[in-house]
Amino acid sequence: MTTKQLKSLDTVVIRFAGDSGDGMQIVGSEFGNTAAIVGNDLATFPDFPAEIRAPAGTLPGVSGFQVHFSANEIFTPGDQPDVLVVMNPAALKVNRGDLPDNGILIVDTDAFDARNLKKAGYEQSPLEDGSLAQFRLFAVPLTSLAEKSLRDVEGLTTKEKRRNKNIFALGMTYWLFSRPLDNTIKWLTQKYAKKPQHVEATTTALRAGYAYCDASEAFQVRYEVPPAPSQPGLYKSIQGNEALALGLVAASVKSGLPIFYGSYPITPASPVLEALAQYKNFGVITFQAEDEIAAVTSAIGASFGGRIGITASSGPGIALKGEAMGLAVMVELPLVIINVQRAGPSTGMPTKTEQSDLLQAMFGRNGDAPIPILAARSPSDCFEIGFEAVRIAIKYVVPVLVLSDGYLANGAEPWKLPHKFEDLPDIPVHFHTDPKGFEPYRRDDVTLARPWVKPGTPGLEHRIGGLEKDRLTGNVSYDTANHQHMTDVRAEKVARIVADVPDLEVFGDESGEVLVVGWGGTYGAIHSAVRRCRSDGISASQIHLRHLNPFPANLGEILGRFKKVLVPELNTGQLILLLRARFLVDAIGLNKVEGQPFKVREIVSRIQELSA
């Protein structure tokens, strides 16, 4: 037998692609989890169709999962795969354009029959016409090999055995990149604990895929990616929605106030509800309402009752919540509203990422109704942003809007858990209890927060509602001067939150040729692009906004120190409008609305053009 070669690589991007029923999300997630356990830095990007089950074998039904794992620190799931594993012709058709020459292509030949080729729009099989010659092609009958490996497993139908082709393929990739099987075997054993035949089938298929590569003469080279340097501590591979839920729960514990979460199911925000529902032991109450309006108003009611009221949705649902968000602005209660953005308008592309709701967040309510806005920059940063949103809402007695997006929500990366829970900042809570001289809208001199009163507190009965309030008593007022005052003071209260917003730190030179300004989930691509440009001798720097209303106090001063300001956004140009209006800066946009995150090379190319 020929001795297999072992080569070391610094970084690899692998993509699994197939039908939405082929289990690509499962094997991609497990590959990522294993990469994290062996110490690689990683970033993942699930990409799945909006339809629950698109017609099998068709282009719209292709589901994918990309994993970027490395021996160095990384910030994105990668521009393009080095390895592409496809389960049918449609998956090949959709993804082959991203695979570079000499990339590894693993194909399930069993799926390349006349029927599937026709569905994918192939007149002739690409496995036979030479069109894949530029790739390192491994044509493997994954389905039949999986079935054959399970011939001794009793209690399974032929269809169930063939369904393990994804696990067989996962075993192959584990061999290819010298990954251990133990973690996935443990996970499969737990997942199918009540179905012993499925435990046997999946673990057997995993080992069979691994053994196939070990025995096959076709696979002469395997690779290893050493662990990445990291600070000592406990790490967890975490998705953005999961991190967001944990941040909210941590804030609940630090404040001593239980969470009430009212929501209506919507992609890609629903996993926040699913995650929070697991924390009943921390006093979390989750409520799946009959519609978006009921969801947000129930959360407002919970805030009135002395809980942390939280609601979440995506763009279409936030539009429906708009009137009630205005109510929260008027009554001035702590509330957290989460928008996990997706491609729009209207129903748009529910499973595709975008960041086109910034202007909706800023202005999407009737009247002058300012709300503080925070935006997470990475999956793990969703923890910090969730925690911070609760802190600001309670300190300033104000509704706070959090912006995430589909890429952050579903993507994963290693997250270093806080060394001690006690190290997280405290969140003081002050319920007003003294009836002497009580006036519902008399404000704190520093924060302009009005008193937060639990209903039923003796002597502190007062009126709230959507009609304009008297500046002190809270009674309904139609006085013109009072309306001017209350409009101004609500805006001033949001503006004063800048005292809690840390100054921006510039990555790179403090002044120079090009400053790249981003917000939200574009951070990783921008940071990687700026690092690459700087290594090539180009004067490029970066700032990234996590606080969008109010802006950090030093933002204007930083913008003025650079000759050119580039603003990459996954929209047609929204932050750039705010920067131009506020700071009169001639910023330049780099805009993309393809339902996909930025590729690093797209930003690098634009920086190079501006630096020429």
XYZ file of C-alpha atoms in Angstrom:
612
model
C 0.000 0.000 0.000
C 1.288 3.457 -0.881
C 2.218 5.598 2.111
C -0.090 8.576 2.515
C 1.477 12.029 2.587
C 0.689 14.451 5.414
C 0.825 18.188 4.674
C 0.360 21.068 7.078
C -1.849 24.023 6.138
C -2.442 27.338 7.918
C -6.051 27.795 6.904
C -8.786 25.894 5.041
C -12.328 26.690 3.888
C -14.665 23.742 3.347
C -18.226 23.915 2.030
C -20.870 21.189 2.187
C -23.737 21.559 -0.308
C -26.782 19.487 -1.205
C -30.558 19.393 -0.978
C -32.197 20.985 2.029
C -32.977 17.449 3.216
C -29.429 16.151 2.840
C -28.270 17.270 6.283
C -25.687 19.821 5.179
C -26.328 22.040 8.202
C -25.764 19.054 10.503
C -22.443 17.952 9.028
C -21.225 21.542 8.653
C -22.017 22.312 12.278
C -20.320 19.127 13.456
C -17.207 19.815 11.377
C -17.083 23.294 12.917
C -17.551 21.965 16.442
C -14.732 19.485 15.939
C -12.458 22.227 14.577
C -13.159 24.267 17.695
C -12.421 21.329 19.997
C -9.020 20.658 18.396
C -8.142 24.321 18.902
C -8.561 25.924 15.487
C -9.963 29.395 15.173
C -13.074 29.216 13.031
C -15.991 31.051 11.473
C -19.028 29.441 9.883
C -21.695 30.511 7.413
C -24.880 28.474 6.932
C -26.725 29.259 3.699
C -30.092 27.587 3.223
C -33.196 28.094 1.070
C -36.249 29.965 2.307
C -38.639 27.166 1.376
C -39.167 24.509 4.039
C -38.610 21.860 1.378
C -37.950 23.058 -2.152
C -38.327 20.418 -4.897
C -35.520 17.881 -4.489
C -32.660 18.257 -6.923
C -33.531 21.814 -8.010
C -31.342 24.899 -7.862
C -33.611 26.792 -5.402
C -33.447 23.840 -3.018
C -29.665 23.870 -2.537
C -28.515 24.213 1.049
C -24.918 24.899 2.064
C -22.692 25.245 5.100
C -19.216 26.782 4.957
C -16.541 26.377 7.625
C -13.320 28.398 7.747
C -10.828 26.888 10.207
C -7.297 28.052 10.780
C -4.072 27.898 12.768
C -4.273 31.713 12.960
C -6.849 34.261 14.051
C -9.587 34.677 11.418
C -12.570 36.998 11.130
C -14.721 35.665 8.264
C -16.047 32.317 6.974
C -13.828 32.741 3.932
C -14.274 34.188 0.457
C -14.307 30.832 -1.359
C -13.994 27.156 -0.495
C -10.788 25.192 -0.843
C -12.866 22.012 -0.571
C -16.377 21.579 -1.967
C -18.479 18.529 -1.086
C -21.617 18.269 -3.246
C -24.451 15.785 -2.991
C -26.130 16.323 -6.369
C -25.819 18.166 -9.711
C -27.819 21.179 -8.470
C -25.396 21.699 -5.596
C -22.511 21.536 -8.065
C -24.195 23.979 -10.451
C -24.831 26.546 -7.695
C -21.397 26.332 -6.031
C -18.772 25.340 -8.600
C -18.124 28.958 -9.606
C -16.749 29.635 -6.118
C -14.238 26.769 -6.161
C -10.804 27.948 -7.354
C -8.671 26.013 -9.807
C -6.979 23.027 -8.159
C -9.598 23.064 -5.402
C -10.758 19.730 -4.009
C -14.177 18.616 -5.278
C -15.917 15.598 -3.734
C -19.012 14.484 -5.644
C -21.675 11.868 -4.909
C -21.776 10.075 -8.268
C -24.941 8.185 -7.301
C -26.916 11.431 -7.600
C -25.688 12.239 -11.125
C -28.417 10.357 -12.960
C -30.406 11.650 -15.929
C -33.275 12.935 -13.807
C -31.124 15.012 -11.435
C -28.959 16.312 -14.270
C -32.081 17.568 -16.043
C -33.379 19.284 -12.893
C -30.084 21.113 -12.547
C -30.050 22.186 -16.193
C -27.202 19.949 -17.360
C -27.495 18.495 -20.870
C -24.510 16.226 -20.219
C -22.938 15.024 -17.002
C -20.088 17.334 -15.930
C -18.389 14.221 -14.546
C -17.950 12.988 -18.111
C -17.489 16.048 -20.328
C -14.160 17.297 -18.953
C -15.631 20.527 -17.562
C -14.275 19.765 -14.080
C -10.690 19.161 -15.183
C -9.387 22.219 -13.341
C -10.361 20.711 -9.987
C -8.969 17.826 -7.965
C -12.061 15.700 -8.462
C -12.961 12.760 -6.249
C -16.030 11.087 -7.740
C -17.353 8.804 -5.007
C -20.637 6.849 -4.852
C -21.448 8.249 -1.396
C -25.037 7.035 -1.251
C -24.370 3.424 -2.185
C -21.233 3.256 -0.042
C -23.200 4.533 2.956
C -25.903 1.945 2.307
C -23.338 -0.827 1.899
C -21.568 0.105 5.142
C -24.869 -0.334 7.002
C -25.883 -3.669 5.536
C -25.560 -5.371 8.942
C -27.544 -2.723 10.859
C -30.995 -4.083 11.600
C -34.209 -2.102 11.881
C -33.495 0.415 9.118
C -35.087 0.724 5.699
C -32.952 1.094 2.594
C -33.999 4.735 2.408
C -32.850 5.347 5.986
C -29.504 3.712 5.292
C -28.937 5.799 2.149
C -29.781 8.934 4.119
C -26.493 8.513 6.015
C -24.526 9.624 2.963
C -23.933 12.994 4.640
C -22.358 11.312 7.681
C -20.241 9.121 5.386
C -19.038 12.294 3.641
C -18.296 13.891 7.022
C -16.112 10.898 7.890
C -14.219 11.399 4.646
C -13.499 15.040 5.450
C -12.393 14.086 8.949
C -9.797 11.767 7.396
C -8.791 14.382 4.842
C -8.030 16.956 7.547
C -6.865 14.642 10.328
C -9.866 15.312 12.536
C -10.791 13.021 15.457
C -14.114 11.146 15.353
C -14.707 10.984 19.112
C -16.582 14.264 19.538
C -19.044 13.566 16.738
C -19.585 9.976 17.883
C -20.415 11.306 21.350
C -22.838 13.815 19.860
C -24.539 11.199 17.672
C -24.867 8.861 20.646
C -26.600 11.581 22.660
C -28.762 12.769 19.762
C -30.157 9.309 19.018
C -30.065 7.942 22.564
C -33.649 6.675 22.260
C -33.013 5.083 18.858
C -30.114 2.639 19.218
C -30.306 1.569 15.566
C -29.690 5.178 14.479
C -26.735 5.482 16.850
C -25.242 2.369 15.273
C -26.010 3.548 11.738
C -24.606 7.070 12.026
C -21.457 6.108 13.918
C -20.843 3.222 11.522
C -21.277 5.493 8.493
C -18.904 8.066 10.019
C -16.201 5.446 10.582
C -16.821 3.953 7.146
C -16.250 7.294 5.409
C -13.019 7.738 7.322
C -11.886 4.186 6.515
C -12.779 4.583 2.827
C -10.265 7.410 2.386
C -7.665 5.521 4.383
C -7.992 2.506 2.098
C -8.602 4.229 -1.237
C -5.688 4.718 -3.621
C -7.395 7.890 -4.844
C -6.633 9.717 -1.579
C -2.848 9.983 -1.372
C -2.582 13.228 0.624
C -4.159 14.246 3.893
C -3.776 17.537 5.694
C -3.499 18.928 9.184
C -4.296 22.429 10.439
C -2.527 23.051 13.770
C -4.346 24.711 16.692
C -4.490 28.488 16.715
C -2.786 30.469 19.511
C -5.367 31.508 22.088
C -5.595 32.996 25.540
C -6.109 30.461 28.343
C -9.732 30.017 29.288
C -12.933 28.157 28.592
C -14.202 28.496 25.015
C -17.498 27.629 23.377
C -18.450 27.594 19.709
C -21.450 29.888 19.680
C -23.981 31.231 17.188
C -25.139 34.838 17.307
C -28.727 34.131 18.342
C -27.538 31.851 21.135
C -25.022 34.456 22.333
C -27.709 37.138 22.261
C -30.005 35.032 24.451
C -27.170 34.359 26.917
C -26.354 38.077 27.099
C -29.964 38.869 27.943
C -30.069 36.190 30.636
C -26.766 37.397 32.119
C -28.182 40.930 32.294
C -31.281 39.569 33.985
C -29.189 37.886 36.675
C -26.965 40.942 37.204
C -29.983 43.240 37.522
C -32.045 40.837 39.620
C -35.004 41.312 37.268
C -36.613 38.380 35.433
C -37.065 38.456 31.658
C -40.385 38.482 29.868
C -39.878 37.708 26.192
C -42.843 38.260 23.895
C -42.381 37.341 20.255
C -43.961 35.992 17.114
C -42.016 33.387 15.063
C -40.056 34.799 12.146
C -36.845 33.897 10.316
C -34.077 34.480 11.355
C -35.087 35.680 14.860
C -37.006 32.609 16.071
C -33.953 30.841 17.584
C -33.744 33.632 20.202
C -37.159 32.524 21.477
C -36.081 28.874 21.359
C -32.879 29.638 23.278
C -34.536 31.752 25.976
C -37.207 29.113 26.522
C -34.466 26.870 27.936
C -33.731 29.261 30.825
C -36.888 28.994 32.898
C -34.643 28.217 35.883
C -33.476 31.845 35.676
C -37.042 33.132 35.809
C -37.332 33.677 32.063
C -40.904 33.731 30.769
C -41.345 33.294 27.021
C -44.621 34.078 25.271
C -45.352 33.188 21.645
C -47.983 35.764 20.742
C -50.637 35.586 18.051
C -49.015 38.417 16.075
C -46.197 40.952 16.157
C -48.296 43.706 17.749
C -49.357 41.467 20.614
C -45.745 40.399 21.075
C -44.359 43.901 21.536
C -47.266 45.231 23.603
C -47.021 42.244 25.947
C -43.348 43.109 26.459
C -44.254 46.743 27.178
C -46.790 45.525 29.723
C -44.117 43.368 31.346
C -41.801 46.390 31.606
C -44.613 48.378 33.211
C -44.950 45.515 35.691
C -41.282 45.640 36.676
C -39.714 42.959 34.479
C -37.229 43.244 31.632
C -39.554 43.375 28.632
C -37.953 42.042 25.452
C -39.294 41.406 21.959
C -37.621 40.406 18.700
C -38.386 40.063 15.024
C -36.968 40.752 11.589
C -37.684 43.720 9.311
C -41.304 42.898 8.373
C -42.209 42.273 12.008
C -40.423 45.420 13.177
C -42.594 47.369 10.746
C -45.694 45.920 12.429
C -44.264 46.758 15.859
C -43.665 50.402 14.870
C -46.707 51.965 16.538
C -46.118 50.098 19.793
C -42.446 51.111 19.728
C -43.670 54.702 19.564
C -45.837 53.924 22.595
C -42.730 52.709 24.443
C -40.987 55.966 23.551
C -43.947 57.980 24.852
C -44.436 56.117 28.140
C -40.654 55.845 28.677
C -40.239 52.313 29.973
C -37.225 49.985 29.748
C -37.712 47.734 26.728
C -35.342 45.829 24.416
C -36.386 45.394 20.774
C -34.241 43.076 18.642
C -34.174 43.151 14.848
C -32.378 40.188 13.291
C -32.253 41.658 9.801
C -32.862 39.803 6.560
C -33.123 40.728 2.896
C -36.174 42.836 2.056
C -38.369 44.627 1.257
C -41.624 42.942 2.287
C -41.100 39.210 2.802
C -37.962 39.514 0.674
C -35.508 36.643 1.061
C -36.111 35.339 4.588
C -32.970 33.196 4.896
C -30.552 35.655 3.279
C -28.601 38.283 5.175
C -28.781 42.054 4.758
C -28.420 45.189 6.894
C -31.045 47.375 5.272
C -33.037 48.250 8.391
C -30.776 50.944 9.833
C -32.947 53.817 8.633
C -36.025 51.906 9.788
C -34.409 51.674 13.217
C -33.602 55.380 13.220
C -36.824 56.779 11.797
C -39.385 53.990 11.388
C -41.965 55.414 13.788
C -44.431 58.242 13.438
C -43.463 61.536 15.012
C -40.087 62.336 16.518
C -39.462 59.098 18.377
C -35.713 58.601 18.907
C -34.497 55.252 20.222
C -30.939 54.283 21.153
C -29.535 51.727 18.683
C -26.839 49.108 19.222
C -25.418 46.733 16.607
C -23.470 43.518 17.176
C -20.349 43.039 15.083
C -19.799 39.258 15.375
C -21.648 36.176 16.632
C -19.915 36.272 20.020
C -20.349 40.053 20.280
C -24.106 39.453 20.357
C -23.591 38.497 24.030
C -22.056 41.874 24.856
C -24.663 43.789 22.884
C -27.581 41.951 24.508
C -26.153 42.646 27.953
C -25.460 46.304 27.133
C -28.950 46.870 25.710
C -30.549 45.788 28.989
C -28.161 47.948 31.009
C -28.912 51.082 28.989
C -32.665 50.405 28.954
C -32.745 50.173 32.751
C -30.359 53.041 33.507
C -32.095 55.518 31.204
C -35.621 54.020 31.450
C -35.867 53.922 27.676
C -36.596 51.450 24.880
C -33.411 50.212 23.153
C -33.168 48.701 19.678
C -30.600 45.979 18.898
C -29.585 45.247 15.300
C -28.265 41.825 14.378
C -28.554 40.083 10.994
C -28.947 36.651 9.454
C -25.198 36.179 9.004
C -24.478 36.880 12.675
C -27.543 35.000 13.904
C -26.665 31.709 12.224
C -22.883 32.003 11.983
C -20.629 30.645 14.721
C -17.201 31.374 16.163
C -15.244 30.516 19.326
C -16.318 32.575 22.324
C -14.245 32.895 25.456
C -16.587 32.697 28.413
C -16.180 35.363 31.111
C -13.640 34.120 33.648
C -16.085 34.814 36.458
C -19.704 35.809 36.211
C -18.956 38.338 38.949
C -16.616 40.130 36.532
C -19.584 41.309 34.449
C -20.659 44.849 35.380
C -23.528 45.286 37.795
C -26.836 46.637 36.522
C -28.364 48.703 39.334
C -32.164 48.907 39.417
C -34.061 51.635 41.251
C -37.797 51.312 41.599
C -39.348 54.479 42.967
C -41.246 53.765 46.210
C -41.537 57.104 48.021
C -44.941 58.754 47.461
C -43.770 62.075 48.933
C -43.712 64.686 46.154
C -44.022 61.976 43.499
C -44.402 63.181 39.937
C -44.305 60.476 37.231
C -42.245 62.529 34.762
C -39.876 64.348 37.097
C -36.456 63.389 35.776
C -33.034 62.421 37.017
C -30.716 65.389 36.571
C -28.040 63.325 34.764
C -29.834 60.645 32.758
C -33.225 62.377 32.371
C -34.788 59.034 33.309
C -38.267 59.278 34.795
C -39.167 57.201 37.883
C -39.807 53.491 37.268
C -42.721 52.466 39.466
C -44.172 49.014 39.946
C -47.958 49.073 39.634
C -49.641 48.684 42.972
C -46.991 50.612 44.916
C -49.017 52.546 47.548
C -49.449 56.229 46.791
C -47.769 56.073 43.379
C -50.768 55.593 41.117
C -50.256 57.395 37.805
C -51.403 57.446 34.196
C -49.481 56.208 31.185
C -50.525 55.832 27.549
C -49.835 57.016 24.041
C -51.209 60.549 24.357
C -48.709 63.318 25.067
C -47.781 63.716 28.733
C -47.545 66.717 30.948
C -43.885 67.318 31.714
C -44.310 66.477 35.412
C -47.702 64.933 36.226
C -47.909 62.622 33.232
C -51.492 63.657 32.645
C -52.687 64.048 29.065
C -51.572 67.402 27.702
C -52.306 69.179 24.434
C -50.345 72.271 25.414
C -48.120 73.257 22.486
C -45.190 74.439 24.594
C -45.334 71.255 26.655
C -45.248 69.106 23.504
C -42.174 70.991 22.307
C -40.521 70.466 25.685
C -41.334 66.753 25.886
C -40.180 66.115 22.305
C -36.905 67.872 23.044
C -36.322 66.127 26.344
C -36.965 62.654 24.904
C -34.343 63.385 22.239
C -31.958 64.803 24.816
C -32.296 61.698 26.984
C -31.130 59.519 24.072
C -28.337 61.980 23.295
C -27.064 61.782 26.885
C -26.497 58.047 26.524
C -23.262 59.078 24.772
C -21.809 59.255 28.295
C -22.074 55.443 28.360
C -20.664 54.977 24.848
C -16.910 54.306 24.766
C -14.776 56.332 22.366
C -13.945 54.625 19.101
C -10.521 53.063 18.709
C -8.859 53.245 15.312
C -7.299 50.079 13.946
C -4.264 51.202 11.968
C -2.881 54.705 11.613
C -4.669 57.465 13.523
C -4.782 59.524 10.338
C -4.010 58.881 6.706
C -5.335 58.075 3.270
C -8.350 55.763 3.696
C -10.592 55.138 6.690
C -13.038 52.242 6.388
C -16.153 52.709 8.519
C -18.508 49.818 9.148
C -21.267 48.623 11.418
C -22.869 45.300 12.261
C -21.809 42.016 10.707
C -19.446 43.584 8.135
C -16.748 43.822 10.808
C -14.914 40.604 9.965
C -14.646 41.265 6.232
C -13.612 44.896 6.769
C -11.023 44.033 9.412
C -9.515 41.281 7.272
C -9.393 43.604 4.245
C -7.719 46.432 6.147
C -5.149 44.048 7.626
C -4.388 42.663 4.173
C -4.007 46.147 2.684
C -1.757 47.299 5.493
C 0.465 44.252 5.023
C 0.774 45.335 1.383
C 1.917 48.826 2.418
C -1.393 50.610 1.782
C -2.425 53.360 4.214
C -5.758 52.040 5.441
C -7.437 52.204 8.848
C -10.708 50.987 10.347
C -13.350 52.000 12.838
C -16.470 49.978 13.551
C -19.679 51.308 15.063
C -21.485 49.252 17.697
C -23.430 52.304 18.915
C -25.429 53.942 16.132
C -27.648 56.244 18.171
C -26.084 58.147 19.705
C -22.832 57.941 17.790
C -19.612 57.774 19.843
C -18.463 61.244 20.875
C -15.170 61.109 18.944
C -16.596 59.863 15.627
C -16.628 63.265 13.879
C -13.100 64.079 14.945
C -11.785 60.743 13.617
C -13.555 61.145 10.271
C -11.858 64.518 9.813
C -8.366 63.025 10.057
C -8.588 60.983 6.837
C -8.545 62.011 3.194
C -11.129 59.420 2.129
C -13.851 57.600 4.053
C -15.170 54.293 2.695
C -18.424 52.856 4.071
C -19.126 49.216 3.094
C -22.756 48.221 3.807
C -25.076 45.371 2.893
C -27.667 47.878 1.722
C -27.884 50.607 -0.892
C -26.311 53.227 1.396
C -27.845 53.979 4.809
C -25.065 54.669 7.312
C -23.420 56.814 4.681
C -26.519 59.059 4.611
C -26.321 59.530 8.374
C -22.586 60.287 8.300
C -22.957 62.796 5.483
C -25.872 64.534 7.194
C -24.321 64.635 10.657
C -20.657 65.302 9.866
C -20.736 66.738 6.312
C -18.140 64.178 5.274
C -17.858 63.208 1.599
C -17.990 59.504 2.362
C -17.847 56.883 -0.390
C -20.166 53.889 -0.380
C -19.446 50.246 -1.160
C -22.856 48.626 -1.329
C -24.067 45.081 -1.877
C -27.531 43.505 -1.612
C -27.037 39.944 -2.865
C -28.148 38.208 0.321
C -24.506 37.254 0.993
C -21.881 38.836 3.254
C -18.983 40.801 1.817
C -16.007 38.903 0.484
C -12.721 40.253 1.781
C -11.413 40.713 -1.737
C -14.332 43.026 -2.622
C -13.319 45.474 0.098
C -9.608 45.096 -0.622
C -10.221 45.968 -4.263
C -12.114 49.164 -3.366
C -9.450 50.265 -0.880
C -6.786 49.723 -3.543
C -8.758 51.867 -6.006
C -9.096 54.699 -3.496
C -5.393 54.515 -2.637
C -4.163 54.566 -6.230
